[in-house]
Coordinates of C-alpha atoms and ligand atoms in Angstrom, one line a residue:
M1 CA -19.1 20.3 10.6
S2 CA -15.8 21.8 9.5
I3 CA -12.7 19.7 8.8
S4 CA -11.0 21.0 11.9
Q5 CA -14.0 20.1 14.1
A6 CA -14.0 16.6 12.6
I7 CA -10.3 16.2 13.4
E8 CA -10.9 17.3 17.0
K9 CA -13.6 14.6 17.2
V10 CA -11.3 11.9 15.8
E11 CA -8.5 12.9 18.2
A12 CA -10.9 12.8 21.2
H13 CA -12.4 9.4 20.3
Y14 CA -9.3 7.7 19.1
A15 CA -6.4 9.2 21.0
H16 CA -5.0 5.6 21.3
Q17 CA -4.9 5.2 17.5
P18 CA -1.9 7.4 16.4
E19 CA -1.5 5.9 12.9
F20 CA -5.1 6.5 12.2
I21 CA -5.0 10.1 13.4
Q22 CA -1.9 10.7 11.3
A23 CA -3.6 9.4 8.1
V24 CA -6.7 11.4 8.7
K25 CA -4.7 14.6 9.3
E26 CA -2.7 14.1 6.1
V27 CA -5.8 14.1 4.1
A28 CA -7.4 16.9 6.1
I29 CA -4.6 19.4 5.7
T30 CA -4.8 19.4 1.9
I31 CA -8.5 19.4 1.1
Q32 CA -9.6 22.8 2.5
P33 CA -9.6 24.4 -1.0
L34 CA -12.0 21.7 -2.2
Y35 CA -14.2 22.2 0.8
D36 CA -14.3 25.9 0.2
A37 CA -15.5 25.2 -3.4
H38 CA -18.1 22.7 -2.2
P39 CA -20.1 24.0 0.9
E40 CA -22.4 21.0 0.6
Y41 CA -19.6 18.7 1.9
E42 CA -19.6 20.6 5.2
T43 CA -23.4 20.6 5.5
L44 CA -23.6 16.9 4.8
K45 CA -20.7 16.2 7.2
I46 CA -18.8 14.3 4.6
F47 CA -15.4 14.4 6.2
E48 CA -16.7 13.3 9.6
R49 CA -18.7 10.5 8.0
L50 CA -15.6 9.3 6.1
T51 CA -13.5 9.1 9.3
E52 CA -15.7 6.5 10.8
P53 CA -15.6 3.0 9.2
D54 CA -18.9 1.5 8.1
R55 CA -18.0 -1.4 10.5
I56 CA -15.1 -3.4 11.9
F57 CA -15.2 -7.1 12.5
T58 CA -12.9 -8.5 15.2
F59 CA -12.4 -12.2 15.7
R60 CA -10.1 -14.7 17.4
I61 CA -8.1 -17.2 15.4
N62 CA -7.2 -20.5 17.1
W63 CA -4.7 -22.6 15.3
E64 CA -2.2 -25.4 16.0
N65 CA 1.6 -25.1 15.6
D66 CA 3.9 -27.9 14.5
K67 CA 4.4 -29.0 18.1
G68 CA 0.6 -29.5 18.4
E69 CA 0.3 -26.4 20.7
I70 CA -2.8 -24.2 20.4
Q71 CA -2.0 -20.7 19.3
V72 CA -4.3 -17.7 19.6
N73 CA -4.2 -14.6 17.4
R74 CA -6.5 -11.7 16.8
G75 CA -8.0 -10.8 13.4
W76 CA -9.9 -7.9 11.9
R77 CA -11.6 -6.7 8.8
V78 CA -12.3 -3.0 8.6
Q79 CA -15.0 -2.2 6.0
F80 CA -14.4 1.5 5.7
S81 CA -16.4 2.7 2.8
N82 CA -18.3 1.1 -0.1
A83 CA -19.4 4.4 -1.6
L84 CA -17.6 3.6 -4.9
G85 CA -17.9 -0.2 -5.0
P86 CA -17.2 -3.4 -2.9
Y87 CA -14.9 -2.9 0.0
K88 CA -11.5 -3.6 -1.4
G89 CA -8.1 -3.8 0.3
G90 CA -5.4 -6.2 1.5
L91 CA -4.8 -8.3 4.5
R92 CA -1.7 -7.8 6.6
F93 CA -0.1 -10.5 8.8
H94 CA 2.5 -8.8 11.1
P95 CA 3.0 -8.7 14.8
T96 CA 2.5 -4.9 14.7
V97 CA -1.0 -5.1 13.3
N98 CA -3.7 -3.5 15.5
Q99 CA -6.9 -1.5 14.9
S100 CA -5.1 1.8 14.5
V101 CA -2.9 0.4 11.8
L102 CA -5.8 -1.3 9.9
K103 CA -7.9 1.9 10.2
F104 CA -5.1 4.0 8.8
L105 CA -4.7 1.6 5.9
G106 CA -8.4 1.3 5.3
F107 CA -8.8 5.1 5.3
E108 CA -6.0 5.5 2.8
Q109 CA -7.4 2.8 0.7
I110 CA -10.7 4.6 0.2
F111 CA -9.0 7.5 -1.6
K112 CA -6.4 5.3 -3.3
N113 CA -9.1 3.2 -4.8
A114 CA -11.0 6.2 -5.9
L115 CA -7.9 7.5 -7.6
T116 CA -7.7 4.4 -9.8
G117 CA -11.0 5.4 -11.4
L118 CA -12.3 1.9 -11.0
P119 CA -15.4 0.9 -9.0
I120 CA -13.9 -0.2 -5.7
G121 CA -14.6 1.0 -2.1
G122 CA -12.0 0.8 0.7
G123 CA -11.3 -1.8 3.3
K124 CA -8.4 -3.5 5.1
G125 CA -7.8 -6.4 7.4
G126 CA -5.3 -8.7 8.9
S127 CA -3.9 -10.3 12.0
D128 CA -1.2 -9.9 14.6
F129 CA 0.1 -13.3 13.5
D130 CA 3.9 -13.3 12.8
P131 CA 4.7 -15.4 9.7
K132 CA 8.5 -15.2 10.4
G133 CA 10.1 -18.5 11.2
K134 CA 6.8 -20.4 10.6
S135 CA 6.8 -23.6 8.5
D136 CA 4.7 -24.0 5.4
S137 CA 2.3 -26.2 7.3
E138 CA 1.9 -23.6 10.1
I139 CA 1.2 -20.9 7.5
R140 CA -1.4 -23.1 5.8
R141 CA -3.1 -23.9 9.1
F142 CA -3.1 -20.3 10.1
C143 CA -4.5 -19.1 6.8
Y144 CA -7.3 -21.8 6.9
A145 CA -8.2 -20.8 10.5
F146 CA -8.1 -17.1 9.5
M147 CA -10.5 -17.6 6.6
R148 CA -12.8 -19.8 8.7
E149 CA -13.4 -16.8 10.8
L150 CA -13.5 -14.2 8.0
Y151 CA -15.6 -15.9 5.4
P152 CA -19.1 -14.8 6.6
Y153 CA -18.1 -11.1 6.1
V154 CA -16.6 -11.2 2.6
S155 CA -17.9 -12.0 -0.9
K156 CA -17.0 -11.2 -4.5
D157 CA -19.4 -8.3 -4.9
M158 CA -19.3 -7.1 -1.3
D159 CA -15.8 -7.2 0.2
V160 CA -12.8 -8.4 -1.7
P161 CA -9.5 -8.8 0.3
A162 CA -6.0 -9.3 -1.2
G163 CA -2.4 -9.4 0.1
D164 CA -0.3 -6.9 1.9
I165 CA 2.7 -7.3 4.3
G166 CA 3.1 -11.0 5.1
V167 CA 0.4 -12.0 2.7
G168 CA 1.4 -13.0 -0.8
G169 CA 0.3 -15.6 -3.4
R170 CA 0.8 -18.6 -1.1
E171 CA -1.3 -17.2 1.7
V172 CA -4.1 -15.9 -0.7
S173 CA -4.3 -19.4 -2.2
Y174 CA -4.7 -21.1 1.2
M175 CA -7.4 -18.6 2.2
Y176 CA -9.2 -18.9 -1.1
A177 CA -9.1 -22.7 -0.8
M178 CA -10.8 -22.4 2.6
Y179 CA -13.4 -19.9 1.3
K180 CA -14.3 -22.3 -1.5
N181 CA -14.4 -25.2 0.8
L182 CA -16.9 -23.4 3.1
T183 CA -19.1 -21.6 0.5
R184 CA -18.7 -23.7 -2.7
E185 CA -18.3 -20.3 -4.4
S186 CA -15.7 -19.9 -7.2
G187 CA -16.3 -16.3 -8.0
G188 CA -12.9 -15.2 -6.9
V189 CA -13.5 -13.5 -3.5
L190 CA -9.8 -12.6 -3.0
T191 CA -7.5 -11.0 -5.5
G192 CA -3.8 -12.0 -6.0
K193 CA -4.9 -15.6 -6.6
G194 CA -2.6 -17.9 -8.5
V195 CA -2.7 -17.5 -12.3
G196 CA -4.6 -20.6 -13.5
F197 CA -7.3 -20.5 -10.9
G198 CA -8.6 -16.9 -11.2
G199 CA -5.6 -14.8 -10.7
S200 CA -4.5 -12.0 -13.0
L201 CA -1.2 -12.0 -14.8
M202 CA 1.0 -9.2 -13.5
R203 CA -0.8 -8.7 -10.2
T204 CA 2.4 -9.8 -8.5
E205 CA 4.4 -7.1 -10.2
A206 CA 1.7 -4.4 -10.3
T207 CA 2.4 -2.3 -7.2
G208 CA 6.2 -1.9 -7.8
Y209 CA 5.9 -1.5 -11.5
G210 CA 3.0 1.0 -11.1
A211 CA 5.1 3.1 -8.7
V212 CA 7.9 3.3 -11.3
Y213 CA 5.4 4.2 -14.0
F214 CA 4.2 7.0 -11.7
L215 CA 7.8 8.1 -11.2
E216 CA 8.3 8.2 -15.0
S217 CA 5.3 10.6 -15.3
M218 CA 6.8 12.8 -12.5
L219 CA 10.1 13.0 -14.3
E220 CA 8.5 13.7 -17.6
A221 CA 6.6 16.6 -15.9
Q222 CA 10.0 18.1 -15.1
N223 CA 11.4 17.4 -18.6
D224 CA 13.6 14.7 -17.1
S225 CA 13.9 10.9 -17.5
I226 CA 14.7 7.8 -15.4
E227 CA 17.6 6.8 -17.6
G228 CA 20.8 6.7 -15.5
K229 CA 19.2 7.9 -12.3
R230 CA 20.4 6.5 -9.0
V231 CA 17.5 5.0 -7.0
L232 CA 17.3 3.9 -3.4
V233 CA 14.6 1.3 -2.6
S234 CA 13.8 0.3 1.0
G235 CA 12.3 -3.1 1.8
A236 CA 12.8 -6.4 0.0
G237 CA 9.3 -7.6 -0.3
N238 CA 6.8 -7.7 -3.1
V239 CA 6.6 -3.9 -3.7
S240 CA 10.3 -3.2 -3.2
L241 CA 11.7 -5.9 -5.5
H242 CA 9.3 -5.2 -8.3
A243 CA 10.0 -1.5 -8.1
A244 CA 13.7 -2.2 -8.2
E245 CA 13.1 -4.6 -11.2
K246 CA 11.1 -2.1 -13.2
A247 CA 13.5 0.8 -12.4
N248 CA 16.4 -1.3 -13.5
M249 CA 14.6 -2.4 -16.7
L250 CA 14.1 1.3 -17.6
G251 CA 17.8 2.2 -17.2
A252 CA 18.0 3.4 -13.6
V253 CA 20.7 2.2 -11.3
V254 CA 19.2 0.7 -8.1
L255 CA 21.7 1.0 -5.3
S256 CA 19.8 -0.4 -2.3
V257 CA 17.2 -2.7 -0.9
S258 CA 16.7 -3.4 2.8
D259 CA 14.7 -5.3 5.3
S260 CA 14.0 -5.3 9.1
Q261 CA 17.7 -6.5 9.6
G262 CA 19.5 -3.9 7.6
T263 CA 20.5 -2.4 4.2
L264 CA 22.1 -4.0 1.2
Y265 CA 24.1 -1.4 -0.8
D266 CA 25.5 -2.4 -4.2
T267 CA 27.4 0.5 -6.0
K268 CA 27.1 -1.4 -9.3
G269 CA 23.4 -1.6 -9.0
F270 CA 20.9 -4.5 -8.8
S271 CA 20.7 -6.1 -12.2
Q272 CA 18.0 -8.7 -13.1
D273 CA 20.1 -11.7 -12.0
K274 CA 20.7 -10.1 -8.7
I275 CA 17.0 -9.2 -8.2
D276 CA 16.1 -12.8 -9.1
W277 CA 18.5 -14.0 -6.4
L278 CA 17.0 -11.5 -3.9
K279 CA 13.4 -12.7 -4.7
A280 CA 14.4 -16.4 -4.2
Q281 CA 16.4 -15.6 -1.0
K282 CA 13.5 -13.6 0.6
E283 CA 10.9 -16.2 -0.5
Q284 CA 12.9 -18.8 1.5
G285 CA 13.1 -16.5 4.5
K286 CA 16.9 -16.4 4.3
P287 CA 19.1 -13.4 5.2
L288 CA 19.8 -10.6 2.7
A289 CA 23.3 -10.3 4.1
E290 CA 24.4 -13.5 2.3
Y291 CA 24.2 -11.5 -0.9
V292 CA 27.6 -9.9 -0.2
E293 CA 29.3 -13.3 -0.3
I294 CA 28.0 -13.9 -3.8
F295 CA 27.8 -10.6 -5.5
G296 CA 29.9 -8.2 -3.4
G297 CA 28.5 -4.9 -2.2
E298 CA 28.0 -3.8 1.4
W299 CA 25.7 -5.0 4.2
H300 CA 24.8 -2.4 6.8
A301 CA 23.2 -4.1 9.7
K302 CA 20.3 -2.2 11.4
Q303 CA 20.7 0.7 8.9
K304 CA 18.2 2.2 6.5
P305 CA 19.3 3.1 3.0
W306 CA 19.1 6.9 3.3
F307 CA 22.8 7.5 4.0
I308 CA 23.5 6.8 0.3
K309 CA 23.8 9.5 -2.2
A310 CA 21.2 9.2 -4.9
D311 CA 18.5 11.0 -7.0
I312 CA 15.4 9.1 -6.2
A313 CA 14.0 7.3 -3.1
I314 CA 11.2 4.7 -3.2
P315 CA 10.5 3.7 0.4
S316 CA 8.6 0.5 0.1
A317 CA 8.7 -1.3 3.5
T318 CA 6.3 0.0 6.1
Q319 CA 4.6 3.0 7.7
N320 CA 6.7 5.7 9.3
E321 CA 10.0 4.2 8.2
V322 CA 11.2 7.6 7.1
T323 CA 11.5 10.0 10.0
E324 CA 12.3 13.7 9.8
D325 CA 16.0 12.9 10.4
D326 CA 15.9 10.4 7.5
A327 CA 14.3 13.1 5.3
K328 CA 17.1 15.5 6.2
L329 CA 19.6 12.9 5.2
M330 CA 17.8 12.3 1.9
V331 CA 17.9 16.0 1.1
E332 CA 21.5 16.2 2.0
N333 CA 22.3 13.2 -0.1
G334 CA 20.7 14.7 -3.2
I335 CA 17.3 13.0 -3.4
K336 CA 15.0 15.0 -5.7
Y337 CA 12.1 12.6 -6.0
I338 CA 10.4 10.5 -3.4
V339 CA 7.8 7.9 -4.5
E340 CA 6.0 6.1 -1.7
G341 CA 5.8 2.4 -2.6
A342 CA 4.6 1.6 1.0
N343 CA 1.6 3.1 2.7
M344 CA 2.5 6.2 4.7
P345 CA 6.2 5.5 4.9
L346 CA 7.0 9.1 5.7
T347 CA 6.1 10.6 9.1
A348 CA 4.1 13.8 9.1
D349 CA 7.3 15.8 10.0
A350 CA 9.3 14.0 7.2
I351 CA 6.6 15.0 4.7
D352 CA 6.7 18.6 5.8
Y353 CA 10.4 18.7 5.5
V354 CA 10.6 17.2 2.0
R355 CA 7.8 19.4 0.7
E356 CA 9.5 22.5 2.2
H357 CA 12.7 21.5 0.4
R358 CA 10.7 21.1 -2.8
V359 CA 11.5 17.4 -3.2
H360 CA 9.0 16.0 -5.7
Y361 CA 6.9 13.9 -3.4
A362 CA 4.3 11.3 -4.5
P363 CA 2.1 10.0 -1.7
G364 CA 1.4 6.2 -1.5
K365 CA -2.3 6.5 -2.3
A366 CA -1.3 7.8 -5.7
A367 CA 2.0 6.0 -6.4
N368 CA 1.2 2.6 -5.1
A369 CA -2.3 2.3 -6.5
G370 CA -1.1 0.0 -9.2
G371 CA -1.5 -3.1 -7.0
V372 CA -5.2 -2.5 -6.2
A373 CA -5.8 -1.3 -9.8
V374 CA -4.7 -4.7 -11.1
S375 CA -6.7 -6.3 -8.3
A376 CA -9.8 -4.6 -9.7
I377 CA -8.8 -5.8 -13.2
E378 CA -8.6 -9.3 -11.7
M379 CA -12.1 -8.9 -10.4
S380 CA -13.4 -7.9 -13.8
Q381 CA -11.7 -10.9 -15.4
N382 CA -13.3 -13.1 -12.8
S383 CA -16.7 -11.7 -13.6
V384 CA -16.5 -12.2 -17.4
R385 CA -14.5 -15.4 -16.9
Q386 CA -12.0 -14.4 -19.6
Y387 CA -8.3 -13.6 -19.0
K388 CA -6.0 -11.0 -20.4
T389 CA -2.4 -11.3 -21.4
F390 CA 0.5 -9.9 -19.4
E391 CA 0.9 -7.2 -22.0
E392 CA -2.8 -6.2 -21.9
V393 CA -2.8 -5.8 -18.2
D394 CA 0.6 -4.0 -18.2
A395 CA -0.8 -1.5 -20.8
Q396 CA -3.9 -0.9 -18.7
L397 CA -1.8 -0.4 -15.6
K398 CA 0.4 2.2 -17.4
T399 CA -2.7 4.1 -18.5
I400 CA -4.2 4.0 -15.0
M401 CA -0.9 5.3 -13.4
K402 CA -0.7 8.0 -16.0
N403 CA -4.3 9.1 -15.3
I404 CA -3.6 9.2 -11.6
H405 CA -0.5 11.3 -12.1
D406 CA -2.2 13.7 -14.6
S407 CA -5.4 14.1 -12.5
A408 CA -3.4 14.8 -9.3
A409 CA -1.2 17.3 -11.2
A410 CA -4.3 18.9 -12.7
A411 CA -6.0 19.2 -9.3
S412 CA -2.8 20.7 -7.8
E413 CA -2.9 23.3 -10.5
C414 CA -6.6 23.9 -10.4
Y415 CA -6.7 24.4 -6.6
G416 CA -3.7 26.7 -6.6
Q417 CA -1.2 24.3 -5.1
T418 CA 1.3 24.2 -8.0
D419 CA 4.1 26.8 -7.5
N420 CA 6.7 27.5 -10.2
G421 CA 6.4 24.1 -11.7
Y422 CA 6.5 22.3 -8.3
I423 CA 3.5 20.0 -8.4
D424 CA 1.9 19.3 -5.0
Y425 CA 1.0 15.6 -5.6
M426 CA -0.1 15.2 -2.0
A427 CA -2.8 17.9 -2.3
G428 CA -3.7 16.9 -5.8
A429 CA -4.2 13.2 -5.0
N430 CA -6.1 13.9 -1.8
I431 CA -8.4 16.3 -3.6
V432 CA -9.1 14.0 -6.6
G433 CA -9.6 10.9 -4.4
F434 CA -11.7 12.7 -1.8
K435 CA -13.9 14.5 -4.4
R436 CA -14.8 11.3 -6.1
V437 CA -16.0 9.7 -2.8
A438 CA -17.6 12.9 -1.5
D439 CA -19.6 13.4 -4.7
A440 CA -21.0 9.8 -4.4
L441 CA -22.0 10.4 -0.8
V442 CA -23.7 13.7 -1.8
A443 CA -25.6 11.8 -4.5
Y444 CA -26.7 9.0 -2.1
G445 CA -28.1 11.5 0.5
I446 CA -27.4 10.3 4.1
L447 CA -26.9 6.6 3.5
N448 CA -23.2 5.5 3.4
Ligands
LIG1 P1 6.1 -7.8 2.0 O1 5.7 -8.6 3.2 O2 6.3 -8.5 0.7 O3 7.5 -7.0 2.3 C1 7.6 -6.2 3.4 C2 9.1 -5.7 3.4 O4 9.2 -4.6 4.3 C3 10.1 -6.7 3.9 O5 11.3 -6.5 3.3 C4 10.1 -6.5 5.4 O6 11.3 -6.9 6.0 C5 10.0 -5.0 5.5 N1 9.3 -4.6 6.7 C6 8.0 -4.8 7.0 N2 7.7 -4.3 8.2 C7 8.8 -3.8 8.7 C8 9.1 -3.1 9.8 N3 8.2 -2.9 10.8 N4 10.4 -2.6 9.9 C9 11.3 -2.8 8.9 N5 11.1 -3.4 7.8 C10 9.8 -3.9 7.7 O7 5.1 -6.6 1.9 P2 4.7 -5.7 0.6 O8 5.9 -5.5 -0.3 O9 3.5 -6.3 0.0 O10 4.3 -4.3 1.3 C11 5.2 -3.3 1.6 C12 4.5 -2.0 1.7 O11 3.8 -1.7 0.5 C13 3.5 -1.9 2.8 O12 3.4 -0.6 3.3 C14 2.1 -2.3 2.1 O13 1.0 -1.8 2.8 C15 2.4 -1.5 0.8 N6 1.6 -1.9 -0.3 C16 1.6 -3.2 -0.8 C17 0.8 -3.5 -1.9 C18 0.8 -4.9 -2.5 O14 0.2 -5.1 -3.5 N7 1.5 -5.9 -1.9 C19 0.0 -2.5 -2.6 C20 0.2 -1.2 -2.1 C21 0.9 -0.9 -1.0 P3 11.4 -8.4 6.6 O15 11.4 -9.3 5.4 O16 12.7 -8.4 7.4 O17 10.2 -8.5 7.5
LIG2 O1 -2.3 -1.3 0.1 C1 -2.8 -1.8 -0.9 O2 -3.2 -1.1 -1.9 C2 -2.7 -3.3 -1.1 N1 -2.2 -4.0 -0.2 C3 -3.4 -4.0 -2.2 C4 -4.9 -4.1 -2.1 C5 -5.6 -4.9 -3.1 O3 -6.8 -5.1 -2.8 O4 -5.0 -5.4 -4.1

């Protein structure tokens, strides 16, 4: 079955899952040259097989709020592919979560995880639970209830969840506690655990730092450097604030962060003390806008950061946050590099626009793979029951991000996608990630 026939099938079956179709098409449009070189992929229906998850678990979560009222939420775990290792991928708690969103994330995760070069398959899960405005006790009760339903389907060598939007160290710890309570297993089924009970140093920083390491390689490939560059970051969560932190550490000037309420613009740039304040503020669920009273700068309610003139954009909030109009604004405002900290933050039209305008564009599955890479390093530390220093993990992360960059760039070149020094990271990353998974499936025969 050809790639286009496989897409037609996905569109027919899953017309009601637009994010999933979008993610499938983004991979599909770039891997034809690989397919042409490997006719066995078509014979063995590799693409079609990879567009259908191995299985999806759906469950109900009952929990009690602080008023003693019963609350009901929906939960899922998508086990997409374990061709390369245990299902691996985060859990998202956000009211917009549904099967389409989790399938797109799980599909992306297969190839992202393959790109890390580490032995991990792809999965994703979560709930439509909204953590906003919930007390710590409510979060704890929800996390316990969620894991009570999820635990039969996950284990340290079979399916290893982690965090994502709305799920950080606190939530992972509550879920891990319930898992241990129910199973008596201490193998470390989740990653992103607290350091001191199985967590890895630098997992918290890994996604944002890794995205900036990837950016450094992109700049180096153009004989340029990050020093003095003006950077726009969107979001103010785990990925955004650590991307801002590393960019600032390396001499860039970070001009924006944002959240669902608006954009914070500081022409002087976010220095470490400001970033520390932002982290504390968001952790307490308080408004970003209060920053202006303390540090100055501008608050733009309900705005995204793309109206600001800058050199580099690191969208790190959520899917489809950058529309074609936003992409036009970015190009007008001088953006030369886009590094996706979030998963699929650019719409398909936005991607077309920036690639046509030769903006150097790094897709999420390459640029934000640092988080899951350090998760895999956490798994290996749990297995050998020995722990690495921050510096050791950081050095390993840098190597992994450089390898992802270099292998994507090499594939772009090898499959004829590099044009006058413009590296097609989207094609390169999709080809490398897809090939690793496809070759495993070919070796396995028809299982998987
Ligand atoms: P967080 O929950 O820590 O932060 C999310 C941020 O994005 C918040 O500032 C939030 O604003 C904003 N946001 C979320 N949803 C929306 C929305 N629908 N509209 C506007 N703003 C929104 O999540 P992470 O930083 O962990 O994740 C951010 C992105 O990075 C996601 O795409 C995730 O899949 C991806 N990612 C995360 C990894 C990780 O290790 N955590 C690894 C790789 C990718 P507000 O606070 O107002 O809700
Ligand atoms: O999208 C992602 O890569 C994550 N949310 C991290 C997954 C993980 O298992 O660490």
